[in-house]
Coordinates of C-alpha atoms in Angstrom, one line a residue:
M12 CA -42.5 -16.6 13.4
P13 CA -38.3 -16.2 13.8
S14 CA -36.9 -12.8 12.8
S15 CA -35.5 -12.7 9.8
V16 CA -31.7 -12.1 8.9
P17 CA -30.0 -9.8 6.4
A18 CA -28.2 -11.1 4.5
A19 CA -24.1 -9.6 4.9
P20 CA -23.8 -8.0 1.7
Q21 CA -21.8 -9.7 -1.0
P22 CA -19.0 -7.5 -2.6
A23 CA -18.9 -7.1 -5.8
E24 CA -16.8 -8.8 -8.9
P25 CA -16.1 -7.9 -12.0
V26 CA -18.3 -9.7 -14.9
S27 CA -15.6 -9.8 -17.9
P28 CA -16.4 -11.3 -21.3
V29 CA -14.4 -15.0 -21.6
S30 CA -10.5 -14.7 -22.5
V31 CA -9.0 -15.6 -25.1
T32 CA -6.6 -17.8 -22.9
E33 CA -9.7 -19.7 -21.7
G34 CA -8.5 -23.3 -21.2
A35 CA -5.2 -22.3 -21.5
V36 CA -3.9 -20.0 -18.3
E37 CA -5.7 -20.2 -14.7
H38 CA -4.8 -17.6 -13.5
S39 CA -2.0 -14.6 -15.6
V40 CA 1.1 -14.7 -13.7
D41 CA 0.8 -18.2 -14.8
F42 CA 2.0 -16.6 -17.9
I43 CA 6.0 -16.6 -16.5
R44 CA 5.8 -20.2 -16.9
P45 CA 7.3 -20.7 -20.1
H46 CA 10.0 -18.2 -19.2
L47 CA 11.0 -20.0 -15.9
R48 CA 11.6 -24.0 -17.5
A49 CA 13.1 -22.2 -19.9
H50 CA 16.3 -20.5 -18.4
A51 CA 15.9 -23.1 -15.0
A52 CA 15.0 -20.2 -13.0
T53 CA 15.0 -19.8 -9.4
H54 CA 15.0 -15.6 -8.8
V55 CA 12.5 -13.6 -10.6
A56 CA 12.6 -9.5 -11.1
L57 CA 9.4 -7.8 -11.6
Y58 CA 10.2 -4.3 -12.9
A59 CA 8.0 -1.4 -13.8
G60 CA 9.0 2.3 -13.6
V61 CA 7.4 5.3 -12.0
Q62 CA 7.1 9.0 -13.5
I63 CA 8.1 11.8 -11.4
N64 CA 5.7 14.0 -13.1
G65 CA 3.3 15.0 -10.6
A66 CA 0.6 12.9 -8.2
P67 CA 0.0 9.2 -9.8
H68 CA -3.4 8.6 -10.4
L69 CA -5.6 4.8 -9.9
G70 CA -4.1 3.7 -13.2
T71 CA -0.4 4.6 -11.4
G72 CA -1.7 2.6 -9.0
V73 CA -3.4 -0.1 -10.1
L74 CA 0.2 -1.0 -12.4
Q75 CA 2.4 -0.8 -9.5
T76 CA 0.2 -2.7 -6.6
A77 CA -1.0 -5.6 -9.7
A78 CA 3.0 -5.7 -9.5
F79 CA 3.5 -6.6 -5.7
L80 CA 0.8 -9.6 -6.0
L81 CA 1.9 -10.8 -9.4
A82 CA 5.4 -11.0 -8.0
E83 CA 3.7 -12.1 -4.4
A84 CA 2.0 -15.2 -6.9
A85 CA 5.3 -16.5 -8.6
R86 CA 6.5 -16.7 -5.1
D87 CA 3.9 -18.8 -3.7
R88 CA 2.3 -20.7 -7.1
L89 CA 5.6 -20.9 -9.3
G90 CA 7.9 -21.4 -6.3
V91 CA 10.3 -18.6 -7.2
D92 CA 12.3 -16.5 -5.0
A93 CA 10.9 -12.6 -6.6
E94 CA 11.1 -8.5 -6.2
L95 CA 10.5 -5.8 -7.4
R96 CA 12.5 -3.1 -9.3
F97 CA 10.9 0.3 -10.2
G98 CA 12.8 2.6 -12.4
A99 CA 12.3 6.5 -11.5
L100 CA 12.0 8.2 -14.7
D101 CA 13.1 11.2 -13.6
N102 CA 14.1 12.4 -17.6
A103 CA 10.5 13.4 -18.2
P104 CA 10.3 16.8 -19.2
C105 CA 10.3 19.5 -16.7
Q106 CA 10.4 22.7 -18.7
T107 CA 10.0 22.7 -22.1
R108 CA 10.1 26.7 -24.8
L109 CA 10.5 27.0 -28.1
C110 CA 13.1 28.7 -29.7
P111 CA 11.6 31.5 -31.7
R112 CA 13.5 31.5 -34.7
T113 CA 12.5 27.6 -35.9
G114 CA 10.2 26.6 -33.1
T115 CA 12.6 24.2 -32.3
L116 CA 11.7 22.5 -28.8
Y117 CA 13.6 22.3 -26.2
T118 CA 13.0 20.6 -22.9
R119 CA 14.7 20.4 -19.4
S120 CA 14.5 17.3 -17.5
Y121 CA 13.3 16.7 -13.9
H122 CA 16.3 15.6 -12.6
H123 CA 18.1 18.4 -13.9
A124 CA 14.9 21.2 -13.5
A125 CA 15.2 20.5 -9.2
G126 CA 18.1 18.3 -9.0
P127 CA 18.5 15.5 -7.8
D128 CA 17.5 15.8 -3.6
R129 CA 13.9 16.7 -5.1
I130 CA 14.0 14.0 -6.5
L131 CA 14.7 11.7 -4.1
E132 CA 11.5 13.9 -1.9
L133 CA 9.2 13.0 -4.5
V134 CA 9.7 9.9 -4.7
K135 CA 9.4 9.7 -1.4
R136 CA 6.1 11.6 -1.1
F137 CA 4.2 9.8 -3.4
Y138 CA 5.3 6.5 -3.9
S139 CA 7.3 5.7 -0.7
G140 CA 4.5 5.2 1.4
L141 CA 2.0 2.6 -0.8
F142 CA 5.9 0.5 -1.6
D143 CA 6.1 -0.4 1.6
A144 CA 2.6 -0.8 2.8
L145 CA 2.2 -3.1 0.1
S146 CA 5.2 -4.5 0.3
A147 CA 5.3 -5.7 4.3
M148 CA 1.8 -6.7 2.3
T149 CA 3.1 -8.9 0.4
G150 CA 6.4 -10.3 1.7
V151 CA 8.2 -8.7 -1.6
P152 CA 10.5 -6.3 -1.2
Y153 CA 11.5 -4.0 -3.9
T154 CA 14.2 -1.5 -4.6
V155 CA 13.9 1.7 -6.2
E156 CA 16.7 3.5 -9.1
T157 CA 16.3 6.6 -11.0
Y158 CA 16.9 6.9 -14.4
T159 CA 20.0 9.7 -13.6
R160 CA 22.0 6.9 -12.1
Q161 CA 20.9 3.8 -13.9
Q162 CA 21.5 6.0 -18.1
R163 CA 25.3 6.7 -15.6
T164 CA 26.5 2.9 -14.9
P165 CA 29.4 1.1 -17.7
A166 CA 26.7 -2.0 -18.8
F167 CA 23.8 0.8 -19.7
R168 CA 26.0 2.9 -21.6
E169 CA 26.9 -0.9 -23.5
E170 CA 24.1 -0.8 -24.4
F171 CA 22.8 1.9 -26.0
L172 CA 26.2 1.4 -28.0
A173 CA 25.4 -1.5 -29.0
S174 CA 22.0 -0.7 -30.2
L175 CA 24.1 2.5 -32.3
A176 CA 25.5 -1.2 -33.9
Q177 CA 22.4 -1.6 -35.0
W178 CA 21.2 1.2 -36.1
D179 CA 20.0 0.3 -40.0
R180 CA 18.2 -2.2 -38.7
L181 CA 16.6 -0.9 -35.7
R182 CA 16.4 2.4 -35.8
F183 CA 12.7 1.6 -38.2
T184 CA 11.6 -1.5 -36.2
L185 CA 11.4 1.4 -32.9
A186 CA 9.4 4.6 -35.7
P187 CA 8.4 2.3 -38.3
S188 CA 7.1 5.6 -40.3
S189 CA 9.5 7.4 -40.3
G190 CA 12.8 5.4 -39.1
H191 CA 13.8 8.1 -37.4
V192 CA 15.0 8.0 -33.2
P193 CA 15.7 11.4 -31.5
I194 CA 19.4 11.0 -29.5
S195 CA 19.4 14.2 -27.2
F196 CA 22.2 15.2 -24.8
P197 CA 21.4 18.3 -22.8
C198 CA 23.8 20.4 -22.1
P199 CA 26.4 20.9 -20.1
R200 CA 26.0 23.6 -18.8
C201 CA 22.1 24.8 -18.6
G202 CA 20.3 21.0 -19.0
W203 CA 18.4 22.3 -21.9
L204 CA 18.0 19.5 -25.2
Q205 CA 16.6 19.5 -28.0
K206 CA 14.0 16.8 -27.4
H207 CA 13.7 16.1 -30.7
G208 CA 16.9 16.0 -31.3
E209 CA 17.4 17.2 -34.9
N210 CA 20.4 19.0 -34.5
T211 CA 22.5 15.6 -32.9
E212 CA 25.2 14.2 -35.0
L213 CA 26.4 11.5 -34.7
L214 CA 30.1 12.2 -35.2
A215 CA 32.9 9.1 -34.6
F216 CA 31.8 5.5 -33.8
D217 CA 34.3 2.3 -33.7
G218 CA 31.6 0.2 -31.4
S219 CA 33.9 0.9 -28.1
R220 CA 32.7 4.8 -27.6
A221 CA 30.8 7.4 -29.8
R222 CA 30.7 11.1 -30.4
F223 CA 27.8 13.0 -31.3
T224 CA 27.6 16.7 -31.5
A225 CA 24.5 18.5 -29.8
V226 CA 22.6 22.3 -29.8
C227 CA 21.5 23.9 -27.1
L228 CA 19.6 27.5 -27.7
D229 CA 21.7 29.3 -25.4
H230 CA 25.3 28.3 -25.0
G231 CA 25.1 26.4 -28.8
R232 CA 26.6 23.6 -30.2
H233 CA 27.8 21.5 -28.0
E234 CA 29.9 17.9 -27.7
A235 CA 29.4 14.5 -26.0
E236 CA 31.1 11.6 -25.9
V237 CA 29.9 8.0 -24.9
G238 CA 32.2 5.5 -23.8
P239 CA 31.5 2.8 -21.0
R240 CA 32.0 6.0 -18.6
G241 CA 32.0 9.1 -18.5
D242 CA 29.6 11.8 -17.5
A243 CA 27.3 11.9 -21.2
Y244 CA 23.8 12.2 -19.9
V245 CA 22.1 10.0 -22.3
G246 CA 18.9 11.2 -23.8
L247 CA 16.4 8.3 -25.6
T248 CA 13.5 8.2 -26.9
T249 CA 11.2 6.3 -25.3
L250 CA 10.5 2.7 -27.0
H251 CA 14.3 3.0 -27.6
R252 CA 15.2 4.0 -24.0
N253 CA 12.7 1.2 -22.5
V254 CA 14.9 -1.7 -24.8
V255 CA 18.8 -0.3 -23.6
K256 CA 17.2 -1.1 -20.2
E257 CA 15.6 -4.6 -21.0
R258 CA 18.3 -5.2 -22.5
L259 CA 19.7 -4.2 -19.5
A260 CA 17.9 -6.2 -17.1
A261 CA 18.6 -9.2 -19.3
R262 CA 21.5 -9.6 -18.1
E263 CA 21.0 -9.8 -14.4
A264 CA 20.8 -13.7 -12.9
A265 CA 17.5 -13.0 -11.7
L266 CA 14.5 -13.9 -15.0
P267 CA 13.7 -10.3 -15.7
V268 CA 9.6 -9.5 -15.9
I269 CA 8.5 -6.2 -17.5
V270 CA 5.5 -5.2 -16.1
K271 CA 3.8 -2.2 -18.2
G272 CA 0.1 -1.3 -18.5
A273 CA -2.1 -2.9 -20.8
D274 CA -2.4 -0.2 -23.2
W275 CA 2.4 -0.2 -24.2
A276 CA 0.3 -3.2 -25.8
A277 CA 1.1 -1.8 -29.7
G278 CA 4.5 -0.9 -28.0
C279 CA 5.6 -3.7 -26.3
R280 CA 5.2 -5.5 -29.9
L281 CA 7.4 -3.2 -31.0
L282 CA 9.8 -3.7 -28.6
D283 CA 9.9 -7.4 -29.3
E284 CA 10.8 -7.1 -33.0
A285 CA 13.5 -4.9 -31.3
H286 CA 15.5 -7.4 -29.2
L287 CA 15.6 -9.5 -32.4
C288 CA 17.4 -6.8 -34.1
F289 CA 20.6 -8.1 -31.9
P290 CA 22.5 -10.6 -32.7
G291 CA 20.3 -14.1 -30.2
G292 CA 18.9 -11.7 -28.7
R293 CA 15.3 -12.4 -27.5
P294 CA 12.0 -10.6 -26.0
P295 CA 11.1 -10.7 -22.0
A296 CA 8.8 -11.8 -20.3
R297 CA 6.1 -9.5 -20.2
F298 CA 2.9 -8.6 -18.0
L299 CA 1.0 -6.6 -18.9
T300 CA -1.4 -4.8 -16.2
P301 CA -5.9 -3.9 -16.6
V302 CA -5.8 0.3 -17.6
V303 CA -8.3 2.1 -15.7
L304 CA -11.1 4.3 -18.5
S305 CA -12.6 8.1 -18.4
A306 CA -16.2 7.2 -19.7
S307 CA -14.8 7.9 -22.9
G308 CA -12.5 5.3 -22.8
A309 CA -9.4 6.1 -22.7
K310 CA -6.9 5.9 -20.1
L311 CA -6.7 7.9 -17.0
S312 CA -3.8 10.1 -18.1
K313 CA -2.5 13.7 -16.7
S314 CA -1.6 15.1 -20.2
L315 CA -5.2 15.0 -20.4
M316 CA -6.5 15.6 -17.4
R317 CA -4.4 18.8 -17.6
Q318 CA -5.6 19.1 -21.5
G319 CA -10.2 19.2 -19.3
K320 CA -10.4 16.3 -21.6
A321 CA -9.9 12.8 -19.7
E322 CA -14.3 13.1 -19.9
L323 CA -14.5 12.0 -16.5
S324 CA -17.7 10.1 -15.4
P325 CA -19.1 12.5 -11.9
D326 CA -19.1 10.8 -9.8
T327 CA -15.4 10.4 -10.1
P328 CA -13.7 10.6 -6.3
P329 CA -10.9 12.6 -6.4
W330 CA -8.9 10.3 -4.9
M331 CA -8.6 8.3 -8.4
L332 CA -7.1 11.3 -9.9
D333 CA -4.5 12.4 -8.4
A334 CA -3.3 9.8 -5.1
T335 CA -2.7 13.0 -2.6
R336 CA -6.7 14.0 -2.2
W337 CA -6.7 10.2 -0.7
E338 CA -7.8 10.9 3.0
G339 CA -7.0 9.4 5.5
T340 CA -3.9 6.3 6.3
T341 CA -1.4 5.1 3.3
Q342 CA -2.0 1.7 4.8
E343 CA -5.4 2.0 4.2
Y344 CA -5.1 3.6 0.9
A345 CA -2.9 0.4 0.2
S346 CA -5.0 -2.1 1.3
T347 CA -8.3 -0.5 -1.0
L348 CA -5.5 -1.2 -3.7
H349 CA -4.8 -4.7 -2.4
R350 CA -9.0 -5.6 -2.8
L351 CA -9.2 -3.5 -5.9
V352 CA -6.6 -5.8 -8.2
S353 CA -7.1 -8.8 -6.2
L354 CA -10.8 -8.4 -8.1
M355 CA -8.0 -8.7 -11.2
L356 CA -6.6 -11.1 -10.7
S357 CA -9.4 -13.4 -9.4
A358 CA -9.5 -14.6 -12.8
P359 CA -7.2 -14.1 -15.8
E360 CA -10.6 -12.7 -17.7
H361 CA -10.5 -10.6 -15.0
F362 CA -6.2 -9.4 -15.4
E363 CA -7.5 -9.3 -19.2
R364 CA -9.4 -5.8 -19.9
G365 CA -10.2 -2.1 -18.8
Y366 CA -12.0 -1.1 -15.8
T367 CA -13.6 2.8 -16.1
T368 CA -14.0 4.3 -12.6
A369 CA -17.6 4.1 -12.6
E370 CA -16.9 0.6 -12.6
V371 CA -14.3 0.4 -10.0
V372 CA -16.1 2.7 -7.8
R373 CA -19.0 -0.5 -8.4
L374 CA -16.8 -3.4 -7.1
L375 CA -14.4 -0.8 -4.5
G376 CA -18.6 0.0 -2.9
R377 CA -18.4 3.8 -2.2
T378 CA -18.1 6.7 -4.5
G379 CA -16.0 9.4 -1.8
S380 CA -12.9 10.1 -0.9
G381 CA -10.7 7.1 0.5
P382 CA -8.6 7.5 3.4
R383 CA -5.8 10.1 2.4
G384 CA -2.2 7.9 1.2

């Protein structure tokens, strides 16, 4: 009898419920096709954020890899030039203090606490190697720009001032429960600011220039003037900052496409409504990428992991929580993410869902640490 030859192991595939877009969408990149037709666009720029506040976890890697693969698909499937623009959020809080008298929370950003040279080191350490590898694999170019640099540009400041002109409508769109949307200005002497802007006041605004007063815990009251040019550092809440940045992206020749994790769905609803507060405003094209979930169903979160509340399954490899614990080469790390996200993009129903760390382990077919990135 001929000896039997064992069959080669088949790669694991996602098992996903039927998508509500079945029959309408063949590939997730097709969601931007109507925008391309409406704008007669031949060039797209995908925008995604990069948090500069510690080592990235797997959820961050999935979003970034998805951005590269979606840009590649836009180029190959839709026939447009595509590039990636990553925003390095160096405005994330690095240090916090409480006023002992009032309990007011003050923060200092990574930019103000660490300085621009250290920020560039963090970007290089956590992201540059992965981005270079994914760029080589997909042929998609990318750039990285810090929030600090972006908020200094005249165009950003013009869009911020435009938001003030629509403030009565905009503030209840960005904060429906209260209408309170803090604007904060770091102390020019030490960089500390009131996180919730309790004592920030708008003193004057003429449409092209605004003058504010703010309070520093150590140095007292200070003023900040925001015009098309100037040194004042503009600190905005997450939603306010995003609507300003998205309107800024709409000024570019390339069609802007915003890439965020699916946990942003509720926030994007508010952002889309915020765009309609502006004369002629329209929401941008968006991609929402799969989130990676803990055993409890909550997405991987740096804050929950720091608090010990992530409730991770026992088979979660350490590198899924901290990319620097991946053993091996950056190229192998990028290849693993490429393989994983390619599975997610193989059908819309696989892309329109979340994945627990246990399911990712099953899809990748291993439980140990992978190559070091």
